[in-house]
PDB file of C-alpha atoms and ligand atoms in Angstrom:
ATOM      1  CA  UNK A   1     110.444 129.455  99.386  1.00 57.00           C
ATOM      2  CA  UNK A   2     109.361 127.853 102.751  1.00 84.00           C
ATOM      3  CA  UNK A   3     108.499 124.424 103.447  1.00 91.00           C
ATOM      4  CA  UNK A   4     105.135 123.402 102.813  1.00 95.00           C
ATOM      5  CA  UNK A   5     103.657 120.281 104.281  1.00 98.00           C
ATOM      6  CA  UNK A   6     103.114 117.707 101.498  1.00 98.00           C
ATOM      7  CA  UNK A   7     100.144 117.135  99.644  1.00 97.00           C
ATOM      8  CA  UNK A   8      97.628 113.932 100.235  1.00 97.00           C
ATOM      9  CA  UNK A   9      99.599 113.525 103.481  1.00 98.00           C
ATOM     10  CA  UNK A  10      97.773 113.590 107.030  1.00 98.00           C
ATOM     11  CA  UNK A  11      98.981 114.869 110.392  1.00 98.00           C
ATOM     12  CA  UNK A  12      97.930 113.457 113.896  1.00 98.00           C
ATOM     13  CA  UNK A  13      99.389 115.412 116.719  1.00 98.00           C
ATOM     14  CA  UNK A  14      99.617 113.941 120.077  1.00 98.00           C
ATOM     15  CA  UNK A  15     101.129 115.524 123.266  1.00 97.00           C
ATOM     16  CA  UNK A  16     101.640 112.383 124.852  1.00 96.00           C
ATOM     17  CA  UNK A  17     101.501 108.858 124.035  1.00 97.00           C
ATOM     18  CA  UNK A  18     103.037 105.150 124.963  1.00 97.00           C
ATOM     19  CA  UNK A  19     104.718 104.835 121.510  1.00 98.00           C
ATOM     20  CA  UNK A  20     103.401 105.892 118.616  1.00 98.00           C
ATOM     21  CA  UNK A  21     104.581 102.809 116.470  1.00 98.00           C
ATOM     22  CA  UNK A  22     101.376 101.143 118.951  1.00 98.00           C
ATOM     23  CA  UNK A  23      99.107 104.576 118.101  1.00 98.00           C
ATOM     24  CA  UNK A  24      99.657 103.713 114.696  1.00 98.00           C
ATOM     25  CA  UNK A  25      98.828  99.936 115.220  1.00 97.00           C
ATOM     26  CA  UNK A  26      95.173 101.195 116.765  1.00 97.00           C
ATOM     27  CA  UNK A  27      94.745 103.748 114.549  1.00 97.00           C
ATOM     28  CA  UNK A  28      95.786 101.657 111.158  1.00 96.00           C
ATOM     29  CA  UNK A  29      93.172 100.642 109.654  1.00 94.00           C
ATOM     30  CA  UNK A  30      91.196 103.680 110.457  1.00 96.00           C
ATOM     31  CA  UNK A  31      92.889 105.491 107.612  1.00 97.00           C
ATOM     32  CA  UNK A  32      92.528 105.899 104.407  1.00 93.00           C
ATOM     33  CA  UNK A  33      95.759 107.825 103.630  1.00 97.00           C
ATOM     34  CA  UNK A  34      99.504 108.507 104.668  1.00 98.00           C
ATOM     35  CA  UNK A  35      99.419 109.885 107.425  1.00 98.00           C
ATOM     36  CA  UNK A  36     102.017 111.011 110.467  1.00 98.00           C
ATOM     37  CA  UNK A  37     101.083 110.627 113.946  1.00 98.00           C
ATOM     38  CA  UNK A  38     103.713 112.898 115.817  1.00 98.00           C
ATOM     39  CA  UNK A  39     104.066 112.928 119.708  1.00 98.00           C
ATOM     40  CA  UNK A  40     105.636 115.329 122.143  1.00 96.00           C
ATOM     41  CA  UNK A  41     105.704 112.496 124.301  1.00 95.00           C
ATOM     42  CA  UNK A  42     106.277 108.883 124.299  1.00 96.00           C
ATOM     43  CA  UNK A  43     105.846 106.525 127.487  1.00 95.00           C
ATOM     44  CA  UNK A  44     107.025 103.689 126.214  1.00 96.00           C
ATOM     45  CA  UNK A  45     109.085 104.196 123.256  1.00 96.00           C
ATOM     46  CA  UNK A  46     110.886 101.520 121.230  1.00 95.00           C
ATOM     47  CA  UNK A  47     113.564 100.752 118.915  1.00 92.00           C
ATOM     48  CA  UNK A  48     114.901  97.528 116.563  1.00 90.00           C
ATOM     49  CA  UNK A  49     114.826  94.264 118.347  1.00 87.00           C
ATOM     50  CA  UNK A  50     112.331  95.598 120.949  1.00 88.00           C
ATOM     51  CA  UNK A  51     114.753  97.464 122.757  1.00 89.00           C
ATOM     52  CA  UNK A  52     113.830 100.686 124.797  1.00 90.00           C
ATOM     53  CA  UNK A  53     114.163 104.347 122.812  1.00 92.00           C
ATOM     54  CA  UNK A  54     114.994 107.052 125.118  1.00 88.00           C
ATOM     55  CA  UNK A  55     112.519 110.252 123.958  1.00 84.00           C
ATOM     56  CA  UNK A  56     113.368 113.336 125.964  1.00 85.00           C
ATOM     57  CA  UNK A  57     110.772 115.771 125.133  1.00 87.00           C
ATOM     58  CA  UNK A  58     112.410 118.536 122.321  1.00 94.00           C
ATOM     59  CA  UNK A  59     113.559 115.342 120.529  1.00 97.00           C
ATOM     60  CA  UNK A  60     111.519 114.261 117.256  1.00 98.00           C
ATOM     61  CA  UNK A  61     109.310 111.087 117.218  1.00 98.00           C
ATOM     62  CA  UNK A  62     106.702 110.089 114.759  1.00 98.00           C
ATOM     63  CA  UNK A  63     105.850 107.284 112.550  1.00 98.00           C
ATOM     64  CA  UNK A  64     104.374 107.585 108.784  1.00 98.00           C
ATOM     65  CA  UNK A  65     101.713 105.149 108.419  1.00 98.00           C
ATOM     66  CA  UNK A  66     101.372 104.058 104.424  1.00 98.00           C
ATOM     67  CA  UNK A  67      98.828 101.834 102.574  1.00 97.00           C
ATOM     68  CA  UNK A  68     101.603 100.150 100.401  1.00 95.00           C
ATOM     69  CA  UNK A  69     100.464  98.491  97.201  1.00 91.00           C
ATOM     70  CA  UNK A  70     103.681  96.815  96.224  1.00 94.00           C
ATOM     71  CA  UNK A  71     104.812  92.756  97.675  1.00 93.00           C
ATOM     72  CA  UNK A  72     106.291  92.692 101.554  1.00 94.00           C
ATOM     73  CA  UNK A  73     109.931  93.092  99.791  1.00 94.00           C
ATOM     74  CA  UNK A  74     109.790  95.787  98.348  1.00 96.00           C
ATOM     75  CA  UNK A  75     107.380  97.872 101.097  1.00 96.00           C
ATOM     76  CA  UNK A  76     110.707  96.841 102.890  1.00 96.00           C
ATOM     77  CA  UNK A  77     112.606  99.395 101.291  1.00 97.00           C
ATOM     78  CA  UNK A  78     111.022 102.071 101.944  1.00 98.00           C
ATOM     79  CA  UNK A  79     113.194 101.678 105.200  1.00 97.00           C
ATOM     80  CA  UNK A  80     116.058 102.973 102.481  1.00 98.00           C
ATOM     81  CA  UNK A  81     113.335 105.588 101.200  1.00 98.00           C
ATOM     82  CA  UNK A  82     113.234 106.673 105.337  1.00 98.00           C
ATOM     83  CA  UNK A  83     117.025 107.198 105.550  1.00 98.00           C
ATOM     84  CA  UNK A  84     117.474 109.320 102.998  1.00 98.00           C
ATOM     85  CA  UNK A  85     114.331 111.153 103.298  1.00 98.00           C
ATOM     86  CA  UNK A  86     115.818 112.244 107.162  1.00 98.00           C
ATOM     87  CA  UNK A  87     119.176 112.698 105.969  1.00 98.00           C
ATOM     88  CA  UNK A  88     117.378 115.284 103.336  1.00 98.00           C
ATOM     89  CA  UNK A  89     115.625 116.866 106.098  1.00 98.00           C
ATOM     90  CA  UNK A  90     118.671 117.586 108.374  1.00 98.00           C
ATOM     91  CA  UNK A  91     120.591 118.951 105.815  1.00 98.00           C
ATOM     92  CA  UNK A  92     117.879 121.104 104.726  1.00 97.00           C
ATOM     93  CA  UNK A  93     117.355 122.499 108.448  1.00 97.00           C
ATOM     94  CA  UNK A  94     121.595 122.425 109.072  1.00 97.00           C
ATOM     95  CA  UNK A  95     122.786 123.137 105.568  1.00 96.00           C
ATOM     96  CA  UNK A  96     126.007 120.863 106.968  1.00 97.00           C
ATOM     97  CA  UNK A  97     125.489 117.466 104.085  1.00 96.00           C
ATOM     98  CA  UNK A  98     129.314 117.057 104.934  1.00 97.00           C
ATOM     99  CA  UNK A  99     128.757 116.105 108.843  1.00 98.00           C
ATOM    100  CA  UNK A 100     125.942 113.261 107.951  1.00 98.00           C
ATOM    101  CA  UNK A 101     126.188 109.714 106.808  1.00 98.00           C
ATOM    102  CA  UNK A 102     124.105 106.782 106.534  1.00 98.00           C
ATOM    103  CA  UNK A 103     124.885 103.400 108.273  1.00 97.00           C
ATOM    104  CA  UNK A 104     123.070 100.218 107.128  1.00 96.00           C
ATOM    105  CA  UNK A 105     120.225 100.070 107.518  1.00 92.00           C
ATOM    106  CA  UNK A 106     118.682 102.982 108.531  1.00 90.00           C
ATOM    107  CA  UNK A 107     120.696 105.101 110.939  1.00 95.00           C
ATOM    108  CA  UNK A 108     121.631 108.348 110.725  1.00 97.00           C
ATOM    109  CA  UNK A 109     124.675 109.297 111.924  1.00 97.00           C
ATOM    110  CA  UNK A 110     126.056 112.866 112.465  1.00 98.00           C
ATOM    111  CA  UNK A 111     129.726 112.704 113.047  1.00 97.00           C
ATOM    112  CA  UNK A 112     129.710 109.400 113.377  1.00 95.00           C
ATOM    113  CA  UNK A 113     127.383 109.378 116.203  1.00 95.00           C
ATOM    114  CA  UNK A 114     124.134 107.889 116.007  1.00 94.00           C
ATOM    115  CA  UNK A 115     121.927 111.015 115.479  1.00 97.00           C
ATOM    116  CA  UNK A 116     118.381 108.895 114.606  1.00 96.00           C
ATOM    117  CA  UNK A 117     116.932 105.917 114.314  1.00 95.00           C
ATOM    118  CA  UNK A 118     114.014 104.239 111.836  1.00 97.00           C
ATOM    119  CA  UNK A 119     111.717 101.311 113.116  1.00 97.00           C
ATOM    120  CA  UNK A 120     109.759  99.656 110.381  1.00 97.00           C
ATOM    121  CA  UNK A 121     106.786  97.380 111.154  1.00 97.00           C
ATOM    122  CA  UNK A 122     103.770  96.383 108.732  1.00 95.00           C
ATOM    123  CA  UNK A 123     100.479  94.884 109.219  1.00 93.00           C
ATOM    124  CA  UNK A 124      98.434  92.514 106.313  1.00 89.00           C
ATOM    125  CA  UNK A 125      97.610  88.601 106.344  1.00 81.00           C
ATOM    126  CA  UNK A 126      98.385  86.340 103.523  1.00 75.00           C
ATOM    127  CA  UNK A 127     101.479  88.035 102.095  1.00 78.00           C
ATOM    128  CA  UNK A 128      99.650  90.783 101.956  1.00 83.00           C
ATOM    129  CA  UNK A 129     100.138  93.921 103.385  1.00 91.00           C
ATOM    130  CA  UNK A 130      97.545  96.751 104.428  1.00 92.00           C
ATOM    131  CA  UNK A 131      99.639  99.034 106.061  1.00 96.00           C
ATOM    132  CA  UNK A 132     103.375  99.984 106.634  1.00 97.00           C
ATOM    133  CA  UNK A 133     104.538 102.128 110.041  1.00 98.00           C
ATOM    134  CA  UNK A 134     107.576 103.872 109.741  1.00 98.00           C
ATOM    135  CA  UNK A 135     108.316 104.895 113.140  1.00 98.00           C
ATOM    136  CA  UNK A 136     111.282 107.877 113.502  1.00 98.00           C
ATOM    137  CA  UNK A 137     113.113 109.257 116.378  1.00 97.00           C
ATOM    138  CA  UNK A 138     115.560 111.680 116.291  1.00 98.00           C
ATOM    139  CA  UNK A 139     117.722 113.776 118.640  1.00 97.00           C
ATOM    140  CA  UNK A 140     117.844 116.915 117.994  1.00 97.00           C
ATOM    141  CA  UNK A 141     118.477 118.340 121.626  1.00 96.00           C
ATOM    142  CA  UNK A 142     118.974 115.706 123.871  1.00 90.00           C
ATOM    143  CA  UNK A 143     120.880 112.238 123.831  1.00 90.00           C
ATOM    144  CA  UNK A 144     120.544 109.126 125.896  1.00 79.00           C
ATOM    145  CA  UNK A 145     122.641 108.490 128.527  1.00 74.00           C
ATOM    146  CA  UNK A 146     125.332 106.310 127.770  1.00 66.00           C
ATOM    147  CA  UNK A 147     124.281 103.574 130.651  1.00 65.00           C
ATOM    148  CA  UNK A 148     121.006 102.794 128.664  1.00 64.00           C
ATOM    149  CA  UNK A 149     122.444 101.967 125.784  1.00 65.00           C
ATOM    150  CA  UNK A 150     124.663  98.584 124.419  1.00 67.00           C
ATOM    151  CA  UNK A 151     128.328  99.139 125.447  1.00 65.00           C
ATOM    152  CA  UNK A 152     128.824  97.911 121.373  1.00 69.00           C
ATOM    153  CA  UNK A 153     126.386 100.641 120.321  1.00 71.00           C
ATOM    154  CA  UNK A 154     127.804 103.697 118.342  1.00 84.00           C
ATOM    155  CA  UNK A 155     127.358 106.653 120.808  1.00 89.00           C
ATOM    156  CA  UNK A 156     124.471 108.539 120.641  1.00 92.00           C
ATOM    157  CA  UNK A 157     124.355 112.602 118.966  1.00 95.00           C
ATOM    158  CA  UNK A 158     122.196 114.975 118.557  1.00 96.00           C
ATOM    159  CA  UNK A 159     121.784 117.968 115.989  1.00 96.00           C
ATOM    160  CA  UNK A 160     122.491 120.527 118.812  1.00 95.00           C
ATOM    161  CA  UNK A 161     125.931 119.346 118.643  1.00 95.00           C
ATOM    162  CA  UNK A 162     126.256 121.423 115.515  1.00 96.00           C
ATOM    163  CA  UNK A 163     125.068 124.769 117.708  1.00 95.00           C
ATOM    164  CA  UNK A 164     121.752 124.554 115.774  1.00 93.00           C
ATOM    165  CA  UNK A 165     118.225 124.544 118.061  1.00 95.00           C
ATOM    166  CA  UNK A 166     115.114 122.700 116.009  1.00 97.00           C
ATOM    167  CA  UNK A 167     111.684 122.531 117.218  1.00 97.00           C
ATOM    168  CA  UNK A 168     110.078 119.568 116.759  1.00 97.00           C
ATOM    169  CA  UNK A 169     107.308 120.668 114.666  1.00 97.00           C
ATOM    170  CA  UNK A 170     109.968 122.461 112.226  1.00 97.00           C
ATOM    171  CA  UNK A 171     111.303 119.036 111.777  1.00 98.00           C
ATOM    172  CA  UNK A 172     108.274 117.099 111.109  1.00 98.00           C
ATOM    173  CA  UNK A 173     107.377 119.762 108.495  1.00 98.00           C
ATOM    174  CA  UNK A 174     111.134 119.617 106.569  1.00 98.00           C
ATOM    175  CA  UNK A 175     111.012 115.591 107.069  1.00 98.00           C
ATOM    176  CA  UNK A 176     107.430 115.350 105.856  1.00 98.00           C
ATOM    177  CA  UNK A 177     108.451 117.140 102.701  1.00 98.00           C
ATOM    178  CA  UNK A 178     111.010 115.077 102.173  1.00 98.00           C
ATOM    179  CA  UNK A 179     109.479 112.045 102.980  1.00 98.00           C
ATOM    180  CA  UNK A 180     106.876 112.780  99.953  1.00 98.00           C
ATOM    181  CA  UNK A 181     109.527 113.933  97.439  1.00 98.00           C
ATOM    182  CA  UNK A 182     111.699 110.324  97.946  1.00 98.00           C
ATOM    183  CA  UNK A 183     108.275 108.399  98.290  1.00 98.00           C
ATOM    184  CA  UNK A 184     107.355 109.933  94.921  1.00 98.00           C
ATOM    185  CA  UNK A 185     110.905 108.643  93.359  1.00 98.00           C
ATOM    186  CA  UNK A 186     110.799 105.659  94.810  1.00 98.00           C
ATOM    187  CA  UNK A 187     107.103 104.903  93.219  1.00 97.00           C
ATOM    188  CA  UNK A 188     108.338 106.475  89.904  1.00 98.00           C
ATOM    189  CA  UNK A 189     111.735 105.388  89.136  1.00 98.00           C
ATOM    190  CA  UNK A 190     112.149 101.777  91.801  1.00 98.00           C
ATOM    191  CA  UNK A 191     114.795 101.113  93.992  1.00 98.00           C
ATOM    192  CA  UNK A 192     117.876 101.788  91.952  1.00 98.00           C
ATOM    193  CA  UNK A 193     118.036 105.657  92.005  1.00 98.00           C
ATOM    194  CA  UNK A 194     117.257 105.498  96.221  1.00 98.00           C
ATOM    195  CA  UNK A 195     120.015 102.785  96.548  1.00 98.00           C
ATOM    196  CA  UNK A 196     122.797 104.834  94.186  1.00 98.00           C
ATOM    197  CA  UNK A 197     122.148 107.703  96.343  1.00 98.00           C
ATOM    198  CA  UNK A 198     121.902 106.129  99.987  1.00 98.00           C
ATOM    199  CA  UNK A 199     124.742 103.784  98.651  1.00 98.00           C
ATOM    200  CA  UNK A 200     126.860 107.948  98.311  1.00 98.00           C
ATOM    201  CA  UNK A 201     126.238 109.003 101.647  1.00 98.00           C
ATOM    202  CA  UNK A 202     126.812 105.176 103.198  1.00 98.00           C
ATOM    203  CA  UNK A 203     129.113 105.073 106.284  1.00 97.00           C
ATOM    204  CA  UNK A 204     132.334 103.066 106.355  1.00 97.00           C
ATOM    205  CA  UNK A 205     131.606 102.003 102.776  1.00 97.00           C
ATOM    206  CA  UNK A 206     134.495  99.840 101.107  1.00 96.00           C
ATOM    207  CA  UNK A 207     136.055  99.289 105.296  1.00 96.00           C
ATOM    208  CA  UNK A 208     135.886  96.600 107.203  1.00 97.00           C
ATOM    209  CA  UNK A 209     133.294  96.084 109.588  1.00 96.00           C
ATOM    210  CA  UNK A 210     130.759  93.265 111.456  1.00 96.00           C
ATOM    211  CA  UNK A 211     127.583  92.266 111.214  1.00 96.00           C
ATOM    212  CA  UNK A 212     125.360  90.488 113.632  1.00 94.00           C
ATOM    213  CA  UNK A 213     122.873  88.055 112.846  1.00 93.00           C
ATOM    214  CA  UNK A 214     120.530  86.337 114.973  1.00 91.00           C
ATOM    215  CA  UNK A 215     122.749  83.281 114.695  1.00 92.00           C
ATOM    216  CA  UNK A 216     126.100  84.654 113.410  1.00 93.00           C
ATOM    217  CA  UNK A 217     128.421  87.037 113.126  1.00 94.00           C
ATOM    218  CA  UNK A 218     130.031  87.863 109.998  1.00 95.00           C
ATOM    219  CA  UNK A 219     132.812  90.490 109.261  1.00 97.00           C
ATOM    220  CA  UNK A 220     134.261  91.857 106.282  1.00 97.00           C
ATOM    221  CA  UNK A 221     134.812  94.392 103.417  1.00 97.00           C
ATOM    222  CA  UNK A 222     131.757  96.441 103.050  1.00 97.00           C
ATOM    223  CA  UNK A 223     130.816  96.152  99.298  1.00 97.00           C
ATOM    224  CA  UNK A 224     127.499  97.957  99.296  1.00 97.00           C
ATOM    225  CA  UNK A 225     123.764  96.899  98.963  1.00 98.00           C
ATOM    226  CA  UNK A 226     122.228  94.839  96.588  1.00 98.00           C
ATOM    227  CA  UNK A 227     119.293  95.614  94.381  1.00 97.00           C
ATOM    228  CA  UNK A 228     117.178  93.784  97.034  1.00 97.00           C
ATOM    229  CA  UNK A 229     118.639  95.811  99.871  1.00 98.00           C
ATOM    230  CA  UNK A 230     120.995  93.018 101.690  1.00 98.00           C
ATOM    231  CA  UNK A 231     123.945  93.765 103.458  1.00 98.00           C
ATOM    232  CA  UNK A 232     127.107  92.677 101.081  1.00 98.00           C
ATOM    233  CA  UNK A 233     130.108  91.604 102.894  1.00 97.00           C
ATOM    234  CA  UNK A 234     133.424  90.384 101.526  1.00 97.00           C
ATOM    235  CA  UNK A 235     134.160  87.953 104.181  1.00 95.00           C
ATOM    236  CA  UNK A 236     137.278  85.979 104.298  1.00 94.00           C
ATOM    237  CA  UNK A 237     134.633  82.613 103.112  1.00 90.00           C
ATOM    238  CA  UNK A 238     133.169  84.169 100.503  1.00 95.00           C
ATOM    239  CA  UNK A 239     130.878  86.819  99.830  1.00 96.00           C
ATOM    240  CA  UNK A 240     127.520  87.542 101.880  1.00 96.00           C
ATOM    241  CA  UNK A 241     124.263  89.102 101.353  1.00 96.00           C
ATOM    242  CA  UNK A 242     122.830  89.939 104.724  1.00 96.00           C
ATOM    243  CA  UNK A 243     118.900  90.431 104.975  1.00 95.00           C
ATOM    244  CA  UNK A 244     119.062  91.568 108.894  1.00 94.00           C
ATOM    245  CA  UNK A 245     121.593  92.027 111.266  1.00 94.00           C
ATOM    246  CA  UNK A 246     123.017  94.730 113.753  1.00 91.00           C
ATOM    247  CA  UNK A 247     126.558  96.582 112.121  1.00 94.00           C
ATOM    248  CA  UNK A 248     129.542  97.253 114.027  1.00 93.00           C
ATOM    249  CA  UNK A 249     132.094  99.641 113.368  1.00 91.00           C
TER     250      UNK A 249
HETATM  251  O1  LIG B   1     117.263 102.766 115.998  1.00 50.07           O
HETATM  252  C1  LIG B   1     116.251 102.174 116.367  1.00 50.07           C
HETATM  253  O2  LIG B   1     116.310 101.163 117.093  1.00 50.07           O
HETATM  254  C2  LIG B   1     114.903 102.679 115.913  1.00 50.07           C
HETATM  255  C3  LIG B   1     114.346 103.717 116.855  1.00 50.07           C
HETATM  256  C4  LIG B   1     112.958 104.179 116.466  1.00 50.07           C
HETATM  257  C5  LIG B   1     112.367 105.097 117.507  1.00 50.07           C
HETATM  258  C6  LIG B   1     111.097 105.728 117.017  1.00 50.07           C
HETATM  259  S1  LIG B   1     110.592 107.103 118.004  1.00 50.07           S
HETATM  260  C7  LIG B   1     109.072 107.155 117.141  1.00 50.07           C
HETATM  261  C8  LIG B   1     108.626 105.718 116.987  1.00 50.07           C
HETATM  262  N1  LIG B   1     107.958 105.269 118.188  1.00 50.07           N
HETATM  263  C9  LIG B   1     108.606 104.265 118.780  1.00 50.07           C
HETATM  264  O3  LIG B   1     108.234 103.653 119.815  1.00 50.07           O
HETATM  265  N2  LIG B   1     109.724 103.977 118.083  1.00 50.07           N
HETATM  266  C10 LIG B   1     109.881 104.824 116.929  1.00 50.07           C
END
């Protein structure tokens, strides 16, 4: 049976745009659903910590924009819900669930390489929120050149590594779908089911590995994620639970 795209979701296509993590900023509170805004094109893309995101055109980039009910923490992991709903997608399109892996937070990696990336930002005043943007780029033809990226970063991939060519409107269709089916167990059943199975595709899981903080860096045996979504380190002082930080391999 082929993909259908979900239901109750919208779609905004643009063919060019600065970034559409800022489209969905302006366009926010116009709407009254989920919705994806999808670009061809982005001007001024970005990733975590404000840094630049390369986004050849033939590469994916959207963001999901959600009117989240539930208390900032737990909007928060729907950055887990994100992962696995792209890790979902490109098995679906590559039928190849042995090359991909999952890398705290939200990466994922194909080979080991960094294959896509998930930005989440969210709007609302007085600990509440009105609206979540979950902003998605992935490579499926193209990578960044190595000289715009962190020397510490894990190299970039992209799907056409594995000799298969995806259109990004075939993408956004498969990741839309299983954006709605994760979204709909994550609603349902909480976090534990989306952290048992992000937790079975997790990179480096059980090695040892670091983790940056704005302040500190911290590294140790990688003991999972906690119910709350932290980082858990086995460090050589003790055990952490890390909220945000970058991860090196
Ligand atoms: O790994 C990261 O740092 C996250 C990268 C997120 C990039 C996507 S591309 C679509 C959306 N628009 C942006 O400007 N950023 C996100």
């Amino acid at each position: 049976m082929s993909t259908k795209w979900p239901e109750g979701y919208g779609l905004i296509t643009l063919d060019s745009v600065d970034s559409t993590m800022l489209e969905a900023n302006r366009r926010a509170a116009t709407l009254a659903g989920p919705t994806w805004i999808i670009a061809k094109d982005q001007t001024a893309a970005h990733g975590r910590r404000g840094r630049a995101w390369a986004n050849p055109k033939g590469n994916f980039a959207g963001t999901l924009v959600l009117q989240p009910r539930e208390a900032p923490e737990t909007v928060a992991l729907r950055s887990f819900v994100a992962a696995l709903a792209l890790f979902d997608a490109c098995v679906a399109l590559t039928g190849r669930a042995d090359a991909f892996s999952l890398k705290w937070p939200n990466d994922v990696l194909l080979h080991g390489g960094k294959l896509a990336g998930i930005l989440l930002a969210s709007a609302g005043q007085g600990g509440r929120l009105d609206s979540l943007a979950i902003g998605i780029g992935v490579n499926l033809r193209d990578t960044p050149s190595a000289s715009d990226l962190e020397s510490t970063a894990v190299g970039p991939t992209s799907l056409q590594t594995l000799g298969v060519a995806i259109e990004p409107d075939d993408f956004a269709l498969e990741l839309a779908s299983a954006y709605a089916r994760r979204e709909l167990e994550f609603t349902t059943y909480g976090f534990g089911p989306i952290r048992e199975a992000w937790l079975a595709k997790a990179a480096r899981l059980g090695e040892v590995i670091t983790a940056r903080t704005v302040r500190e860096e911290y590294t140790g045996s990688f003991d999972g994620v906690d119910a709350s979504g932290n980082l858990i380190l086995r460090t050589s002082k003790g055990t952490q639970a890390i909220a945000a930080a970058d991860v090196y391999f």
